[in-house]
Coordinates of C-alpha atoms and ligand atoms in Angstrom, one line a residue:
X149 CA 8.3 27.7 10.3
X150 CA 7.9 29.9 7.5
X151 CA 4.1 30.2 7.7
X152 CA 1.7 31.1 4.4
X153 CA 0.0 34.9 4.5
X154 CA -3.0 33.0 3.7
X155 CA -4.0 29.2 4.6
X156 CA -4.3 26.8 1.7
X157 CA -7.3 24.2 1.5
X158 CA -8.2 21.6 -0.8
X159 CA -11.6 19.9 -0.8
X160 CA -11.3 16.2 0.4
X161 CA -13.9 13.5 0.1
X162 CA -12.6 11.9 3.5
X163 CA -11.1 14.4 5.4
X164 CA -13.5 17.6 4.4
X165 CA -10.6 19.5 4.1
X166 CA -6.6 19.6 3.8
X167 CA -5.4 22.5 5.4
X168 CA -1.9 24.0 4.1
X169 CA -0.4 27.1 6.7
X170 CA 2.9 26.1 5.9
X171 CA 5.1 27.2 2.8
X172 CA 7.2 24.1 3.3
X173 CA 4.7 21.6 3.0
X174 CA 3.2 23.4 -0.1
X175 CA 6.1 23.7 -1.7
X176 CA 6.6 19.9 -1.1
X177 CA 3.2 19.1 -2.6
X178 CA 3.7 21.1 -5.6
X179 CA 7.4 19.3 -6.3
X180 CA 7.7 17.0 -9.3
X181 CA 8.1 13.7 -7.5
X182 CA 5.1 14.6 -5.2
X183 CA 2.9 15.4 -8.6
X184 CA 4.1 12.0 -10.0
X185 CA 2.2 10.0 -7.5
X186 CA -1.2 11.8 -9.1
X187 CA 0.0 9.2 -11.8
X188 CA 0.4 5.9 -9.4
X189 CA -3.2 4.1 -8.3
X190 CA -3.1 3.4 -4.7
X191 CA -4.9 0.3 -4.8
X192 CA -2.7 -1.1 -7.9
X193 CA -5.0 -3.3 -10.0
X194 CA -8.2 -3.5 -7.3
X195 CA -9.8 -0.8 -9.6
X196 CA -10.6 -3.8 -11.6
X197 CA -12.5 -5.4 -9.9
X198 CA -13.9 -2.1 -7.6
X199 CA -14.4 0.1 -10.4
X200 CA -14.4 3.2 -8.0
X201 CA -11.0 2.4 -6.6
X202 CA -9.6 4.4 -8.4
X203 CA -7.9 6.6 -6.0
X204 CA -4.2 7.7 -6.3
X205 CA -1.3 8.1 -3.7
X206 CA -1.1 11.7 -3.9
X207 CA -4.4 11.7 -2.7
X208 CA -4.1 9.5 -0.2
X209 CA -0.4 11.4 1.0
X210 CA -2.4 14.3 1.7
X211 CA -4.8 12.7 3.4
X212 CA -1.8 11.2 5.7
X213 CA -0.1 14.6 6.0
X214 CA -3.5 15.9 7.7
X215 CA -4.5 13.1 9.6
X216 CA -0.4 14.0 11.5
X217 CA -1.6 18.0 11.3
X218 CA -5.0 16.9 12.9
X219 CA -2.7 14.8 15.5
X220 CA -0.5 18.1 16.5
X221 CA -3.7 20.4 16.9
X222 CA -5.3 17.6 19.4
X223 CA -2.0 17.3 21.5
X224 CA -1.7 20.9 22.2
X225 CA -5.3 20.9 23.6
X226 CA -5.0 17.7 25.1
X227 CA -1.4 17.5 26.3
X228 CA 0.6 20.8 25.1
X229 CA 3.5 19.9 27.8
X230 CA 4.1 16.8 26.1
X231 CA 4.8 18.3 22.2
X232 CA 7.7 20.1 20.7
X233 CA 6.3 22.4 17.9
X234 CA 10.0 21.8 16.7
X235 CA 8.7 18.6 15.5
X236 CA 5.9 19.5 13.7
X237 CA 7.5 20.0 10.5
X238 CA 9.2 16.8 10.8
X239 CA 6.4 14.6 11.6
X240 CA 3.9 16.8 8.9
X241 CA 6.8 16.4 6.3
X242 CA 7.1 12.9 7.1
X243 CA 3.5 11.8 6.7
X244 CA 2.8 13.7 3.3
X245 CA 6.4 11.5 2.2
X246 CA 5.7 8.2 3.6
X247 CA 4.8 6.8 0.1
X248 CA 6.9 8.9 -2.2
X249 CA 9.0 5.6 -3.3
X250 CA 5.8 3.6 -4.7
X251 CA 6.6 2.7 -8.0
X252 CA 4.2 1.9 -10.8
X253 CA 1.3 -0.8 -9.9
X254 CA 3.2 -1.2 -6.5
X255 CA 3.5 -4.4 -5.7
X256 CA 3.8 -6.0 -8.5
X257 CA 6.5 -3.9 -9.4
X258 CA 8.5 -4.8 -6.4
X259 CA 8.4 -8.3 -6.9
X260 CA 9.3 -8.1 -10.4
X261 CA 11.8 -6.3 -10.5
X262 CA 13.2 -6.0 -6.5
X263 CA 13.0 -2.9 -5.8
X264 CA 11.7 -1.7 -2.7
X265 CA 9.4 1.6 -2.2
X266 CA 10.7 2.2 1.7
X267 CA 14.3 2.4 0.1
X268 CA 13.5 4.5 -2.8
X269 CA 11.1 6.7 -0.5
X270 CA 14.4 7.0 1.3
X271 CA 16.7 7.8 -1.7
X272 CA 14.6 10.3 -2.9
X273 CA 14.3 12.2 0.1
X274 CA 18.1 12.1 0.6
X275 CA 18.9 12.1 -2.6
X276 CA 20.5 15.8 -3.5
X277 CA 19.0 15.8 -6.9
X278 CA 15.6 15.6 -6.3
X279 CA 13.2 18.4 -5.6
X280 CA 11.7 16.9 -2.0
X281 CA 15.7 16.7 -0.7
X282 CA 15.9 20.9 -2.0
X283 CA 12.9 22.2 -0.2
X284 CA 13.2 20.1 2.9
X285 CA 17.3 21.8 3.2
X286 CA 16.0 25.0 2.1
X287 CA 14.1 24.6 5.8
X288 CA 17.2 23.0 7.8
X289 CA 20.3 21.5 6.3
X290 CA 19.7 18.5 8.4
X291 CA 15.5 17.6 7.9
X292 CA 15.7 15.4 4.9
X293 CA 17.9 13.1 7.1
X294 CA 15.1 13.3 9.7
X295 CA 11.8 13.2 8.0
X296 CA 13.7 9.8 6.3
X297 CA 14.3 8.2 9.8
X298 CA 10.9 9.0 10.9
X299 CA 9.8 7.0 7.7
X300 CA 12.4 4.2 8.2
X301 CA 11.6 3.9 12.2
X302 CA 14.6 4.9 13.2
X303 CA 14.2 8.0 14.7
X304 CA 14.9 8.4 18.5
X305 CA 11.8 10.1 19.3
X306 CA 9.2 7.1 19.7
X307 CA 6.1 9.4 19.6
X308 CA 6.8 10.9 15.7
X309 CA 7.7 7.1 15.0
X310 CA 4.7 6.0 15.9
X311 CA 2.2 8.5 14.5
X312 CA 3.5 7.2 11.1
X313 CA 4.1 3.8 11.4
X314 CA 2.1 1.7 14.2
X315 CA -0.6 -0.4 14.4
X316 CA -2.6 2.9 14.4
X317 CA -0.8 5.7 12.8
X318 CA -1.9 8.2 10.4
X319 CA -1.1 6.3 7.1
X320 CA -3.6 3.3 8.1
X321 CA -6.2 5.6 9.7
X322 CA -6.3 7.2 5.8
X323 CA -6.2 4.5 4.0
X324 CA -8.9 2.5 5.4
X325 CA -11.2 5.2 5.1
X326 CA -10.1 6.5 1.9
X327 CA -10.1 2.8 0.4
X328 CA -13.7 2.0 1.9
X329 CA -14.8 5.2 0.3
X330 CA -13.5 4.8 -3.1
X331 CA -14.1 0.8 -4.0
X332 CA -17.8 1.2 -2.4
X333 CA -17.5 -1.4 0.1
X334 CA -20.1 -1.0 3.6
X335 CA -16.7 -2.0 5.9
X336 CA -13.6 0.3 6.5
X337 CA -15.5 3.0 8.1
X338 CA -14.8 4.0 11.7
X339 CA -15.2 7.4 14.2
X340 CA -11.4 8.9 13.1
X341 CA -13.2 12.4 14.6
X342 CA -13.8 11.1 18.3
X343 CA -10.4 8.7 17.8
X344 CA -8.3 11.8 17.7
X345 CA -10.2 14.0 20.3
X346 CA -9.1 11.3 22.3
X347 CA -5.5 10.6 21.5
X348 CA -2.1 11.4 23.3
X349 CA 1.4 12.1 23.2
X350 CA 3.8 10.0 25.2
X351 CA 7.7 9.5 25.5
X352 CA 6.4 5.9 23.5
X353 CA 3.9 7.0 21.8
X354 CA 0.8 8.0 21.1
X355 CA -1.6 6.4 23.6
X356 CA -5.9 6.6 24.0
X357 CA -8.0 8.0 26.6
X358 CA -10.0 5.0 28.0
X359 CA -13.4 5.9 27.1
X360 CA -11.7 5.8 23.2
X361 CA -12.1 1.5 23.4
X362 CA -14.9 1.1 21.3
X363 CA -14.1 3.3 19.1
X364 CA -10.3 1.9 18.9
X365 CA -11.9 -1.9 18.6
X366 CA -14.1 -0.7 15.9
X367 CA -11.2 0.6 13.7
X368 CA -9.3 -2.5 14.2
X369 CA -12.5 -4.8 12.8
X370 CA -12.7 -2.5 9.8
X371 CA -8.8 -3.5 9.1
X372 CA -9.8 -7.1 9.5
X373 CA -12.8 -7.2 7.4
X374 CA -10.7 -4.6 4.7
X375 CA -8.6 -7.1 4.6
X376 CA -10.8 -9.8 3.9
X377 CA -13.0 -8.1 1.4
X378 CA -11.3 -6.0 -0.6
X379 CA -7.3 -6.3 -0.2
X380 CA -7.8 -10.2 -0.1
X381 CA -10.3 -10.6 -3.3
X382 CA -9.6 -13.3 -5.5
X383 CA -10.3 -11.5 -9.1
X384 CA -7.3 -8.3 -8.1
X385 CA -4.9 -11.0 -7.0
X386 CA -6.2 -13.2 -10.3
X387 CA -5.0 -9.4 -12.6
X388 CA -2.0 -9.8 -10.3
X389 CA -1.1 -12.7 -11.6
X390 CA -1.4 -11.3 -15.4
X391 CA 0.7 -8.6 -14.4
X392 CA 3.5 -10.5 -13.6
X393 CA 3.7 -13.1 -16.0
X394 CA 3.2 -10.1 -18.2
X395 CA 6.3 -8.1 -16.8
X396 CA 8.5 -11.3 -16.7
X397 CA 7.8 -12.1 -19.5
X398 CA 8.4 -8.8 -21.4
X399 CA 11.7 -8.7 -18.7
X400 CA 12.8 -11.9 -20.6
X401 CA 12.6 -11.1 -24.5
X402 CA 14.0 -7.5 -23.6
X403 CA 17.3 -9.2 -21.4
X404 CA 17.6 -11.9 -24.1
X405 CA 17.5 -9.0 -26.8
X406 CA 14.7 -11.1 -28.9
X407 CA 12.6 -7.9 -29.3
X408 CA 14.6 -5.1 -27.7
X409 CA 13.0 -2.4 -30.4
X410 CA 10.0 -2.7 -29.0
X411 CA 10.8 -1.1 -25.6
X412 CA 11.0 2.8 -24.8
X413 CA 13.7 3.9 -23.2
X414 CA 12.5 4.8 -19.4
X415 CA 11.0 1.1 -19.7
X416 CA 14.2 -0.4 -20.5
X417 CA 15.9 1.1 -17.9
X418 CA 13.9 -1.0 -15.2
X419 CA 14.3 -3.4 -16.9
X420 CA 18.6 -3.3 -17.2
X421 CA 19.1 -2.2 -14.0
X422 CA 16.3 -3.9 -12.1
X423 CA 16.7 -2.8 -8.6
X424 CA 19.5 -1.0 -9.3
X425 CA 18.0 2.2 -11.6
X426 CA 18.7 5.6 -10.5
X427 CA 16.5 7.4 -8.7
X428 CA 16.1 9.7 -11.5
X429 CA 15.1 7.1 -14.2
X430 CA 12.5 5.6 -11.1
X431 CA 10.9 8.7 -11.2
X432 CA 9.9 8.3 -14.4
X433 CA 8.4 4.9 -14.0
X434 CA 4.2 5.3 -13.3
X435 CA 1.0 3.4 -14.2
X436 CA 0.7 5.3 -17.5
X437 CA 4.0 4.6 -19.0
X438 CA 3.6 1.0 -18.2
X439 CA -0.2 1.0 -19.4
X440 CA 0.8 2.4 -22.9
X441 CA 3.6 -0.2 -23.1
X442 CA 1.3 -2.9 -23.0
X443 CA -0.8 -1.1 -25.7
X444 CA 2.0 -1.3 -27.6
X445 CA 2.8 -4.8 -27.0
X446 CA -1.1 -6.1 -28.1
X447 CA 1.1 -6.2 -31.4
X448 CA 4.3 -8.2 -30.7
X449 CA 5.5 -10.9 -32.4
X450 CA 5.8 -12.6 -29.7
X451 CA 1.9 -14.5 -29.2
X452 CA 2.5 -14.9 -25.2
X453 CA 3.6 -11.1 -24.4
X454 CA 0.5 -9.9 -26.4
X455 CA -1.9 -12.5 -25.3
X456 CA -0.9 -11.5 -21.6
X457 CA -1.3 -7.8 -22.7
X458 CA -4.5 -8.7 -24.1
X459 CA -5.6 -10.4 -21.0
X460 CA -4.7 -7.5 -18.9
X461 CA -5.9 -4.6 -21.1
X462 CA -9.2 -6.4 -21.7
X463 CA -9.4 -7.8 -17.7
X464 CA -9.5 -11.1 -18.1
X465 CA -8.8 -12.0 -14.3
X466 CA -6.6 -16.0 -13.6
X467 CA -9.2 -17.8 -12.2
X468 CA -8.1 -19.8 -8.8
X469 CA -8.2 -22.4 -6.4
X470 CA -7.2 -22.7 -2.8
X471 CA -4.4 -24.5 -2.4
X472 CA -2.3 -25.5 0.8
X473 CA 0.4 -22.7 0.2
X474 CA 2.9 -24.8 -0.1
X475 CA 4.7 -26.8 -3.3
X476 CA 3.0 -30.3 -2.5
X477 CA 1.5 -33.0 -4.7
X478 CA -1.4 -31.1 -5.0
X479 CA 0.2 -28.1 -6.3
X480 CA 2.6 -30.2 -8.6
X481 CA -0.5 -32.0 -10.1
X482 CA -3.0 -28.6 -11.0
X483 CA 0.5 -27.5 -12.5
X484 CA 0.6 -30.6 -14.6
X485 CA -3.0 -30.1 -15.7
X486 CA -2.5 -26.4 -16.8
X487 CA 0.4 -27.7 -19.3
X488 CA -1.8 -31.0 -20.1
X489 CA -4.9 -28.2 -21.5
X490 CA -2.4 -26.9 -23.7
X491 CA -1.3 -23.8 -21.4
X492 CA 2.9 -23.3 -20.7
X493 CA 2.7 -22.9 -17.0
X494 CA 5.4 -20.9 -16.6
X495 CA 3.1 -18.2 -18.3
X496 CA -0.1 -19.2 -17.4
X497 CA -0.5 -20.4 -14.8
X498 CA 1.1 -19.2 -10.2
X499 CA 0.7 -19.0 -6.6
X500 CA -0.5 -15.4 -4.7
X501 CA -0.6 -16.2 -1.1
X502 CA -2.2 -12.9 0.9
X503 CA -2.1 -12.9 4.5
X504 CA -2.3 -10.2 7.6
X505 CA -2.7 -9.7 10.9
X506 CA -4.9 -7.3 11.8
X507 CA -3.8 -7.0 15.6
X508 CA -0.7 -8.0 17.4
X509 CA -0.5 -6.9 21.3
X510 CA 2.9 -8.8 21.1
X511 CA 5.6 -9.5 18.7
X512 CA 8.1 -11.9 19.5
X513 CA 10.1 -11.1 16.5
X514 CA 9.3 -7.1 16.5
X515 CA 10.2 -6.6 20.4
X516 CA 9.2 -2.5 19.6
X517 CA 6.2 -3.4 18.4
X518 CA 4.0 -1.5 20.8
X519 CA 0.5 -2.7 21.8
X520 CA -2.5 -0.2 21.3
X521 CA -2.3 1.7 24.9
X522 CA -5.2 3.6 26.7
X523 CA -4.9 5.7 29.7
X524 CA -7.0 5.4 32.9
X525 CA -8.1 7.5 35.4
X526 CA -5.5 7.0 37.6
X527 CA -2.5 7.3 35.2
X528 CA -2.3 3.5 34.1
X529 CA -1.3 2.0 30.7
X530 CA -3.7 -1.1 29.5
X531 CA -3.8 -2.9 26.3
X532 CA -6.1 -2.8 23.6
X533 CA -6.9 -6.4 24.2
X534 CA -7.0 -6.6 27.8
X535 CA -10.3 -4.1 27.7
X536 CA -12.0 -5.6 24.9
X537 CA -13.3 -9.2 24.0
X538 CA -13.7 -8.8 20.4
X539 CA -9.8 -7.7 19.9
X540 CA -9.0 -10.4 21.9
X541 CA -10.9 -12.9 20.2
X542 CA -8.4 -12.3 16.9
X543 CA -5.5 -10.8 18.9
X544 CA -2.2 -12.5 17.1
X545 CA -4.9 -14.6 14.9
X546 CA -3.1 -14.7 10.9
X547 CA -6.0 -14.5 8.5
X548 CA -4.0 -15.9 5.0
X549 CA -5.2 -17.2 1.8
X550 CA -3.5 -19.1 -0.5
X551 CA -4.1 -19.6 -4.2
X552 CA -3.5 -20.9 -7.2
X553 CA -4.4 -19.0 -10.5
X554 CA -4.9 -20.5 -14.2
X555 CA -6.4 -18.8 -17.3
X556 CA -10.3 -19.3 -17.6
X557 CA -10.6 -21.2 -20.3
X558 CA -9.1 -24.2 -18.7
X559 CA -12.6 -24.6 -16.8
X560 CA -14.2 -25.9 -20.2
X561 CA -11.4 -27.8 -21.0
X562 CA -10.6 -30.3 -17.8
X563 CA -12.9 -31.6 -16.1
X564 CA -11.1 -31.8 -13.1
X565 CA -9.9 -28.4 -12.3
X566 CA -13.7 -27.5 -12.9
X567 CA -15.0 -29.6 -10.3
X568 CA -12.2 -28.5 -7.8
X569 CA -13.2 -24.9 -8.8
X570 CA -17.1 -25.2 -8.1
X571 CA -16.3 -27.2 -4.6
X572 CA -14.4 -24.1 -3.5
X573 CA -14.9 -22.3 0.0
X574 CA -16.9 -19.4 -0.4
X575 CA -14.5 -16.5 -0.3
Ligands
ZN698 ZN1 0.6 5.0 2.8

């Protein structure tokens, strides 16, 4: 590996430190579709409601990419037998990568317009015209193809696999911190020092020295109460809503050509080709362009595109109910009373139903889904939730909630939906 005369390092509120050796990787960082994820939030609308989270994926790639250099360094003290410094390109190339497909407001994105950030992460690494694909074959003709399969899981070697995608790889390790950091929450925080002093390489994986337990268990309750309290809250999901009646409903004047001079080129190519746009019209796609549309929009003729831009300019969140998750009587009838108020449900009114689990020591329908592994004295492999209670006690457990959004307003105007909405659960 072609090394730098002089190590690189940027200042990181998580991590201390990024460290760069490697004129590779920063020749990667400074590549255009790298520098366009500075542009993408990582927490998609959450800032809204965490006014700190306003974190972006660039940040949070980097943090991946030395969380897998950290990784490397501890293997060669721990286990040097066990590493191929072949690999550590790969797997360092792979983790700053991971989320180089993530298109504008993520998820909302993808269920807008079908598109799906593993495939373009694995377009625009393979993709000859990109700058990523360029650097990564200046290296070895073939490393695009294998930082992509690390990404995709499909790699043969289990242990780069893993130390990117498990149920604790570098990519979660980061984020939790990072997104604990960032909105201000008091969970999410956990010993990722003393986890990596005491991690492993295997032929399967990466696997724990057993005195590492409590700080393992620890890291998986952050996830669950992450989960819970931030990536779960009501009031994003509520924006999320907005968004997407937003998008659809912009998506529908532009493909029935009612307004189509309203919309900028690199917009309207998302929205002709949907999940079909080049990779090169993609990359153009990010939080700001979309942001300034809907500026834009405030003035339409059209009264429900800039009401919803309004809404989502201004954050005025859906308000919700629980609801069963499923299209009963229930849900049929709040649908009914968002029309009866004087609100086209179609536009103002859907369902977000959010659920995880935040520890799985078997998958029937994931059979290499591995278990979180720690290492005795004696050589032997246990399971995270074979040595501790409190993993146990949510081992396989879905935590899910279900709800159903409607504009605020409609709380003064029926009587009914009000009363439903002040008997809710607390969240
Ligand atoms: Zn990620």
């Amino acid at each position: 590996m072609a090394r730098l005369k002089k190590e690189k390092v940027f200042r990181d509120p998580i991590l201390n430190f990024i460290s760069i050796r490697d004129k590779t990787i920063l020749d990667l960082i400074n590549s255009s579709e790298m520098q366009r994820l500075r542009r993408i939030k990582a927490l998609g609308v959450a800032n809204l409601v965490f006014h700190g989270g306003e974190q972006s994926r660039f940040q949070h790639s980097l943090g991946v990419y030395e969380i897998t250099r950290r990784m490397v360094e501890h293997f060669d003290v721990n286990r040097p037998k066990f590493w191929d410094h072949d690999n550590d390109i790969v797997v360092m190339a792979a983790g700053l990568l991971h989320d180089i497909g993530h298109g504008a407001y993520s998820h909302t994105f993808e269920h807008i317009f079908g598109t799906n950030h593993e495939e373009f992460t694995q377009k625009i690494i393979t993709d000859p015209s990109t700058e990523v694909n360029k650097i990564l074959k200046r290296y070895d003709e073939n490393l695009p193809n294998e930082v992509a399969s690390v990404i995709a899981k499909t790699h043969p070697n289990k242990l780069l696999v893993s130390m990117i995608s498990s149920q604790i790889d570098a990519d979660r390790m980061d984020y939790l911190l990072r997104d604990a950091y960032f909105t201000g929450a008091e969970y999410g925080k956990y010993d990722i020092e003393r986890i990596l002093h005491l991690m492993y390489p295997t032929e399967e994986g990466i696997v724990f020295d057993i005195s590492g337990v409590h700080s393992v268990e620890d890291y998986i309750v952050s996830r669950y109460q992450m989960y819970l309290q931030v990536y779960f809250h009501p009031a994003s999901r509520g924006m999320e809503v907005v968004l997407e009646n937003l998008l659809m409903r912009a998506q529908g004047l532009f493909t029935e050509e009612i307004q189509p001079e309203i919309f900028f080129p690199t917009i309207a190519a998302i929205f002709e080709s949907g999940k079909d746009i080049s990779v090169s019209n993609y990359l153009k796609l990010d939080d700001g362009v979309f942001t300034t549309a809907f500026g834009i929009w405030l003035n339409s003729k059209d009264k429900i595109l800039s009401d919803l831009s309004r809404r989502f300019l201004d954050r005025k969140p859906f308000k919700s109910i629980s609801y069963s998750g499923e299209r009963d009587n229930r849900l049929i009838h709040l649908e009914k009373l968002v029309e009866e108020n004087g609100f086209d449900k179609f536009w103002y009114s859907g369902t977000n139903n959010a659920n995880d689990i935040p520890y799985k020591s078997y998958s029937a329908r994931n059979k290499t889904k591995r278990p979180i592994q720690f290492i005795d004295g004696d050589g032997n492999l246990k399971g995270l939730s074979s040595l501790s209670d409190i993993v146990k006690s949510i081992d396989n457990m879905e935590v899910s909630d279900n709800r159903f959004f409607f504009p605020k307003e409609l709380l003064k105007r029926s009587e009914e939906l009000k009363k439903q909405y002040h008997d809710r659960k607390a969240f």
